[in-house]
Amino acid sequence: MLAAVSNFGLALEYASPELQNDREIVLTAVTRNGLALQFVSQELRNDREIVLAALNNYINALEFASEELRNDREIVLAVVNKNGFVLQYASEELKNDREIVLAAINNQALALEFASPDLQNNREIVLAAVNINGLALQNASLELQNDREIVLAAVNNFGLVLQYVSSELQNDREIVLAAVNNEIDVENYDELVLEFVSPEFRNDREIVMAAVKKYSLSLEHASEELRNDREIVLAAVTNRGIALRHASSELQNDREIVLTAVTNFGNFLH
């Protein structure tokens, strides 16, 4: 078995319970592949040297460490500094440790998901997270999803996070304008910022113009009046010709607009 795990650490899975509790064999296996820690006896999952050896080459091995070592502050702090998402395997006590959670979100802002409810409601921590990645707002407390300063920081970083804020703040013009100005290329997303704003803002010329300049398909969610606004539609099809499908029938029959659209997306001629 020692020869087997020296060659392939995960071979430990097929060892007898006795050999899965053999320190030399286990240390060899996890040094070869940290994931082998899942096949180690409960006793050796509490062995600090073995767990550190496993974490050295597979940081998510913390999942298989003993409860005591998942509550070891030094170990957890070291691993979340390398991969914030490993916070999910820390003890409940350390998920409520301010320094550890800050280290985790500084590495990976979305690790806020695994912080304790108390820290998801901690203004400083949430603000730090959304300043790195606005999408972290989805894991903040409901109270902080309604905090204007935090929401503004989040949408300035990632406009689509507007969908996670209160209806009151979705009706805040400064926040909405910041969100559409920070729209990302949403080819991999099903939503657009304008979907989450009030009819009033879908008919707000400045907001809609900013939206279609950032991402032309936002035109779909503009008011009927603005989908018939020549300047807005021209801006949209200049950005991406396929936006023509969302223009009014009248503007789909406008020669300059159609020419601009097919120039930017010739396959849309049909």
GROMACS .gro file of C-alpha atoms in nm:
model
  270
    1MET     CA    1   0.000   0.000   0.000
    2LEU     CA    2   0.291   0.236   0.071
    3ALA     CA    3   0.414   0.181  -0.285
    4ALA     CA    4   0.062   0.241  -0.421
    5VAL     CA    5   0.002   0.570  -0.242
    6SER     CA    6   0.354   0.685  -0.325
    7ASN     CA    7   0.254   0.657  -0.689
    8PHE     CA    8  -0.112   0.762  -0.657
    9GLY     CA    9  -0.230   0.921  -0.334
   10LEU     CA   10  -0.598   0.846  -0.393
   11ALA     CA   11  -0.518   0.474  -0.380
   12LEU     CA   12  -0.565   0.521  -0.007
   13GLU     CA   13  -0.937   0.475  -0.072
   14TYR     CA   14  -0.875   0.102  -0.120
   15ALA     CA   15  -0.662   0.055   0.189
   16SER     CA   16  -0.795  -0.129   0.492
   17PRO     CA   17  -0.923   0.079   0.787
   18GLU     CA   18  -0.604  -0.020   0.968
   19LEU     CA   19  -0.381   0.122   0.694
   20GLN     CA   20  -0.598   0.432   0.660
   21ASN     CA   21  -0.495   0.490   1.018
   22ASP     CA   22  -0.126   0.425   0.949
   23ARG     CA   23   0.050   0.760   0.986
   24GLU     CA   24   0.334   0.691   0.740
   25ILE     CA   25   0.099   0.567   0.468
   26VAL     CA   26  -0.147   0.850   0.520
   27LEU     CA   27   0.122   1.118   0.522
   28THR     CA   28   0.263   0.980   0.199
   29ALA     CA   29  -0.083   0.971   0.039
   30VAL     CA   30  -0.188   1.326   0.129
   31THR     CA   31   0.152   1.464   0.035
   32ARG     CA   32   0.098   1.310  -0.306
   33ASN     CA   33  -0.264   1.425  -0.331
   34GLY     CA   34  -0.436   1.628  -0.061
   35LEU     CA   35  -0.777   1.500  -0.169
   36ALA     CA   36  -0.677   1.166  -0.017
   37LEU     CA   37  -0.757   1.321   0.322
   38GLN     CA   38  -1.118   1.214   0.268
   39PHE     CA   39  -1.009   0.851   0.304
   40VAL     CA   40  -0.808   0.900   0.623
   41SER     CA   41  -0.923   0.772   0.960
   42GLN     CA   42  -1.102   1.017   1.187
   43GLU     CA   43  -0.809   1.007   1.425
   44LEU     CA   44  -0.556   1.119   1.162
   45ARG     CA   45  -0.788   1.386   1.024
   46ASN     CA   46  -0.710   1.556   1.353
   47ASP     CA   47  -0.335   1.528   1.297
   48ARG     CA   48  -0.210   1.880   1.228
   49GLU     CA   49   0.094   1.774   1.024
   50ILE     CA   50  -0.114   1.547   0.802
   51VAL     CA   51  -0.382   1.808   0.742
   52LEU     CA   52  -0.122   2.074   0.661
   53ALA     CA   53   0.044   1.837   0.414
   54ALA     CA   54  -0.292   1.780   0.246
   55LEU     CA   55  -0.370   2.152   0.232
   56ASN     CA   56  -0.032   2.218   0.080
   57ASN     CA   57  -0.136   2.065  -0.251
   58TYR     CA   58  -0.518   2.068  -0.228
   59ILE     CA   59  -0.649   2.364  -0.035
   60ASN     CA   60  -1.010   2.244  -0.033
   61ALA     CA   61  -0.896   1.943   0.172
   62LEU     CA   62  -1.001   2.150   0.474
   63GLU     CA   63  -1.345   2.003   0.410
   64PHE     CA   64  -1.215   1.666   0.534
   65ALA     CA   65  -1.018   1.788   0.834
   66SER     CA   66  -1.145   1.728   1.185
   67GLU     CA   67  -1.385   1.975   1.343
   68GLU     CA   68  -1.104   2.081   1.575
   69LEU     CA   69  -0.869   2.171   1.287
   70ARG     CA   70  -1.146   2.344   1.092
   71ASN     CA   71  -1.163   2.560   1.403
   72ASP     CA   72  -0.786   2.618   1.406
   73ARG     CA   73  -0.750   2.990   1.350
   74GLU     CA   74  -0.396   2.977   1.211
   75ILE     CA   75  -0.481   2.706   0.958
   76VAL     CA   76  -0.804   2.867   0.840
   77LEU     CA   77  -0.649   3.212   0.810
   78ALA     CA   78  -0.369   3.070   0.596
   79VAL     CA   79  -0.603   2.890   0.357
   80VAL     CA   80  -0.857   3.171   0.308
   81ASN     CA   81  -0.571   3.403   0.218
   82LYS     CA   82  -0.501   3.165  -0.070
   83ASN     CA   83  -0.862   3.087  -0.162
   84GLY     CA   84  -1.144   3.278   0.002
   85PHE     CA   85  -1.403   3.020  -0.093
   86VAL     CA   86  -1.247   2.772   0.151
   87LEU     CA   87  -1.425   2.973   0.420
   88GLN     CA   88  -1.721   2.744   0.358
   89TYR     CA   89  -1.534   2.459   0.532
   90ALA     CA   90  -1.431   2.658   0.837
   91SER     CA   91  -1.606   2.610   1.170
   92GLU     CA   92  -1.913   2.820   1.249
   93GLU     CA   93  -1.704   3.004   1.504
   94LEU     CA   94  -1.445   3.111   1.246
   95LYS     CA   95  -1.710   3.206   0.993
   96ASN     CA   96  -1.795   3.467   1.253
   97ASP     CA   97  -1.433   3.579   1.294
   98ARG     CA   98  -1.398   3.927   1.150
   99GLU     CA   99  -1.030   3.899   1.052
  100ILE     CA  100  -1.076   3.564   0.882
  101VAL     CA  101  -1.383   3.673   0.690
  102LEU     CA  102  -1.212   3.994   0.576
  103ALA     CA  103  -0.914   3.790   0.457
  104ALA     CA  104  -1.147   3.558   0.268
  105ILE     CA  105  -1.339   3.834   0.090
  106ASN     CA  106  -1.020   4.025   0.010
  107ASN     CA  107  -0.915   3.714  -0.177
  108GLN     CA  108  -1.259   3.634  -0.319
  109ALA     CA  109  -1.539   3.882  -0.252
  110LEU     CA  110  -1.813   3.626  -0.319
  111ALA     CA  111  -1.691   3.430  -0.016
  112LEU     CA  112  -1.924   3.661   0.177
  113GLU     CA  113  -2.180   3.388   0.106
  114PHE     CA  114  -2.011   3.170   0.370
  115ALA     CA  115  -1.973   3.431   0.643
  116SER     CA  116  -2.197   3.417   0.948
  117PRO     CA  117  -2.529   3.607   0.933
  118ASP     CA  118  -2.382   3.855   1.182
  119LEU     CA  119  -2.095   3.939   0.948
  120GLN     CA  120  -2.320   3.944   0.643
  121ASN     CA  121  -2.486   4.227   0.831
  122ASN     CA  122  -2.156   4.396   0.914
  123ARG     CA  123  -2.140   4.722   0.721
  124GLU     CA  124  -1.761   4.740   0.692
  125ILE     CA  125  -1.727   4.383   0.572
  126VAL     CA  126  -2.006   4.408   0.317
  127LEU     CA  127  -1.873   4.739   0.187
  128ALA     CA  128  -1.529   4.583   0.143
  129ALA     CA  129  -1.683   4.293  -0.049
  130VAL     CA  130  -1.898   4.499  -0.288
  131ASN     CA  131  -1.609   4.733  -0.360
  132ILE     CA  132  -1.423   4.430  -0.496
  133ASN     CA  133  -1.720   4.263  -0.665
  134GLY     CA  134  -2.063   4.424  -0.660
  135LEU     CA  135  -2.228   4.085  -0.702
  136ALA     CA  136  -2.135   4.008  -0.341
  137LEU     CA  137  -2.434   4.223  -0.246
  138GLN     CA  138  -2.658   3.923  -0.308
  139ASN     CA  139  -2.509   3.762   0.004
  140ALA     CA  140  -2.545   4.066   0.229
  141SER     CA  141  -2.825   4.093   0.483
  142LEU     CA  142  -3.157   4.236   0.368
  143GLU     CA  143  -3.086   4.539   0.582
  144LEU     CA  144  -2.761   4.614   0.397
  145GLN     CA  145  -2.919   4.543   0.059
  146ASN     CA  146  -3.124   4.849   0.146
  147ASP     CA  147  -2.824   5.061   0.251
  148ARG     CA  148  -2.785   5.337  -0.008
  149GLU     CA  149  -2.407   5.379   0.023
  150ILE     CA  150  -2.345   5.005  -0.004
  151VAL     CA  151  -2.583   4.965  -0.299
  152LEU     CA  152  -2.425   5.258  -0.481
  153ALA     CA  153  -2.079   5.104  -0.433
  154ALA     CA  154  -2.209   4.769  -0.558
  155VAL     CA  155  -2.376   4.899  -0.876
  156ASN     CA  156  -2.072   5.112  -0.953
  157ASN     CA  157  -1.883   4.785  -0.964
  158PHE     CA  158  -2.144   4.557  -1.124
  159GLY     CA  159  -2.464   4.715  -1.257
  160LEU     CA  160  -2.673   4.398  -1.269
  161VAL     CA  161  -2.662   4.371  -0.891
  162LEU     CA  162  -2.951   4.617  -0.902
  163GLN     CA  163  -3.180   4.312  -0.912
  164TYR     CA  164  -3.091   4.231  -0.550
  165VAL     CA  165  -3.174   4.570  -0.399
  166SER     CA  166  -3.496   4.695  -0.248
  167SER     CA  167  -3.769   4.836  -0.472
  168GLU     CA  168  -3.710   5.171  -0.305
  169LEU     CA  169  -3.349   5.185  -0.424
  170GLN     CA  170  -3.444   5.048  -0.766
  171ASN     CA  171  -3.640   5.371  -0.788
  172ASP     CA  172  -3.341   5.589  -0.693
  173ARG     CA  173  -3.230   5.776  -1.006
  174GLU     CA  174  -2.864   5.811  -0.908
  175ILE     CA  175  -2.838   5.440  -0.834
  176VAL     CA  176  -3.016   5.340  -1.155
  177LEU     CA  177  -2.795   5.569  -1.365
  178ALA     CA  178  -2.484   5.425  -1.200
  179ALA     CA  179  -2.611   5.074  -1.267
  180VAL     CA  180  -2.674   5.125  -1.640
  181ASN     CA  181  -2.338   5.297  -1.674
  182ASN     CA  182  -2.177   4.988  -1.526
  183GLU     CA  183  -2.363   4.731  -1.732
  184ILE     CA  184  -2.128   4.452  -1.834
  185ASP     CA  185  -2.125   4.258  -2.159
  186VAL     CA  186  -2.413   4.031  -2.070
  187GLU     CA  187  -2.384   3.761  -2.335
  188ASN     CA  188  -2.354   3.509  -2.052
  189TYR     CA  189  -2.641   3.658  -1.850
  190ASP     CA  190  -3.017   3.639  -1.900
  191GLU     CA  191  -3.089   3.974  -1.734
  192LEU     CA  192  -3.033   4.338  -1.817
  193VAL     CA  193  -3.029   4.631  -1.575
  194LEU     CA  194  -3.331   4.800  -1.735
  195GLU     CA  195  -3.544   4.496  -1.648
  196PHE     CA  196  -3.525   4.590  -1.282
  197VAL     CA  197  -3.614   4.959  -1.297
  198SER     CA  198  -3.950   5.131  -1.279
  199PRO     CA  199  -4.151   5.223  -1.593
  200GLU     CA  200  -4.058   5.584  -1.517
  201PHE     CA  201  -3.689   5.511  -1.567
  202ARG     CA  202  -3.752   5.298  -1.875
  203ASN     CA  203  -3.892   5.617  -2.019
  204ASP     CA  204  -3.605   5.833  -1.890
  205ARG     CA  205  -3.408   5.940  -2.195
  206GLU     CA  206  -3.073   5.986  -2.018
  207ILE     CA  207  -3.094   5.648  -1.846
  208VAL     CA  208  -3.202   5.459  -2.158
  209MET     CA  209  -2.936   5.629  -2.372
  210ALA     CA  210  -2.668   5.531  -2.120
  211ALA     CA  211  -2.801   5.176  -2.115
  212VAL     CA  212  -2.805   5.120  -2.492
  213LYS     CA  213  -2.461   5.274  -2.532
  214LYS     CA  214  -2.329   5.029  -2.275
  215TYR     CA  215  -2.522   4.729  -2.402
  216SER     CA  216  -2.749   4.775  -2.702
  217LEU     CA  217  -2.999   4.498  -2.624
  218SER     CA  218  -3.116   4.707  -2.330
  219LEU     CA  219  -3.338   4.871  -2.592
  220GLU     CA  220  -3.578   4.579  -2.546
  221HIS     CA  221  -3.670   4.710  -2.200
  222ALA     CA  222  -3.704   5.076  -2.291
  223SER     CA  223  -4.049   5.233  -2.309
  224GLU     CA  224  -4.241   5.214  -2.633
  225GLU     CA  225  -4.183   5.586  -2.677
  226LEU     CA  226  -3.804   5.554  -2.652
  227ARG     CA  227  -3.793   5.251  -2.880
  228ASN     CA  228  -3.930   5.496  -3.133
  229ASP     CA  229  -3.668   5.760  -3.049
  230ARG     CA  230  -3.441   5.787  -3.352
  231GLU     CA  231  -3.130   5.900  -3.165
  232ILE     CA  232  -3.157   5.625  -2.905
  233VAL     CA  233  -3.221   5.351  -3.162
  234LEU     CA  234  -2.933   5.476  -3.376
  235ALA     CA  235  -2.703   5.462  -3.073
  236ALA     CA  236  -2.820   5.107  -2.999
  237VAL     CA  237  -2.770   4.971  -3.352
  238THR     CA  238  -2.436   5.151  -3.379
  239ASN     CA  239  -2.329   4.953  -3.074
  240ARG     CA  240  -2.471   4.623  -3.195
  241GLY     CA  241  -2.689   4.588  -3.503
  242ILE     CA  242  -2.904   4.312  -3.362
  243ALA     CA  243  -3.070   4.572  -3.137
  244LEU     CA  244  -3.275   4.666  -3.444
  245ARG     CA  245  -3.517   4.387  -3.352
  246HIS     CA  246  -3.627   4.593  -3.051
  247ALA     CA  247  -3.682   4.920  -3.237
  248SER     CA  248  -4.029   5.041  -3.333
  249SER     CA  249  -4.171   4.926  -3.667
  250GLU     CA  250  -4.131   5.277  -3.796
  251LEU     CA  251  -3.757   5.285  -3.723
  252GLN     CA  252  -3.708   4.935  -3.860
  253ASN     CA  253  -3.811   5.101  -4.186
  254ASP     CA  254  -3.562   5.388  -4.150
  255ARG     CA  255  -3.293   5.345  -4.416
  256GLU     CA  256  -3.005   5.502  -4.220
  257ILE     CA  257  -3.083   5.300  -3.907
  258VAL     CA  258  -3.117   4.973  -4.099
  259LEU     CA  259  -2.794   5.041  -4.290
  260THR     CA  260  -2.613   5.108  -3.963
  261ALA     CA  261  -2.758   4.790  -3.813
  262VAL     CA  262  -2.661   4.558  -4.099
  263THR     CA  263  -2.316   4.719  -4.114
  264ASN     CA  264  -2.266   4.612  -3.754
  265PHE     CA  265  -2.444   4.279  -3.786
  266GLY     CA  266  -2.487   4.178  -4.151
  267ASN     CA  267  -2.652   3.845  -4.073
  268PHE     CA  268  -2.946   4.038  -3.930
  269LEU     CA  269  -3.057   4.158  -4.276
  270HIS     CA  270  -3.352   3.919  -4.270
   0.00000   0.00000   0.00000
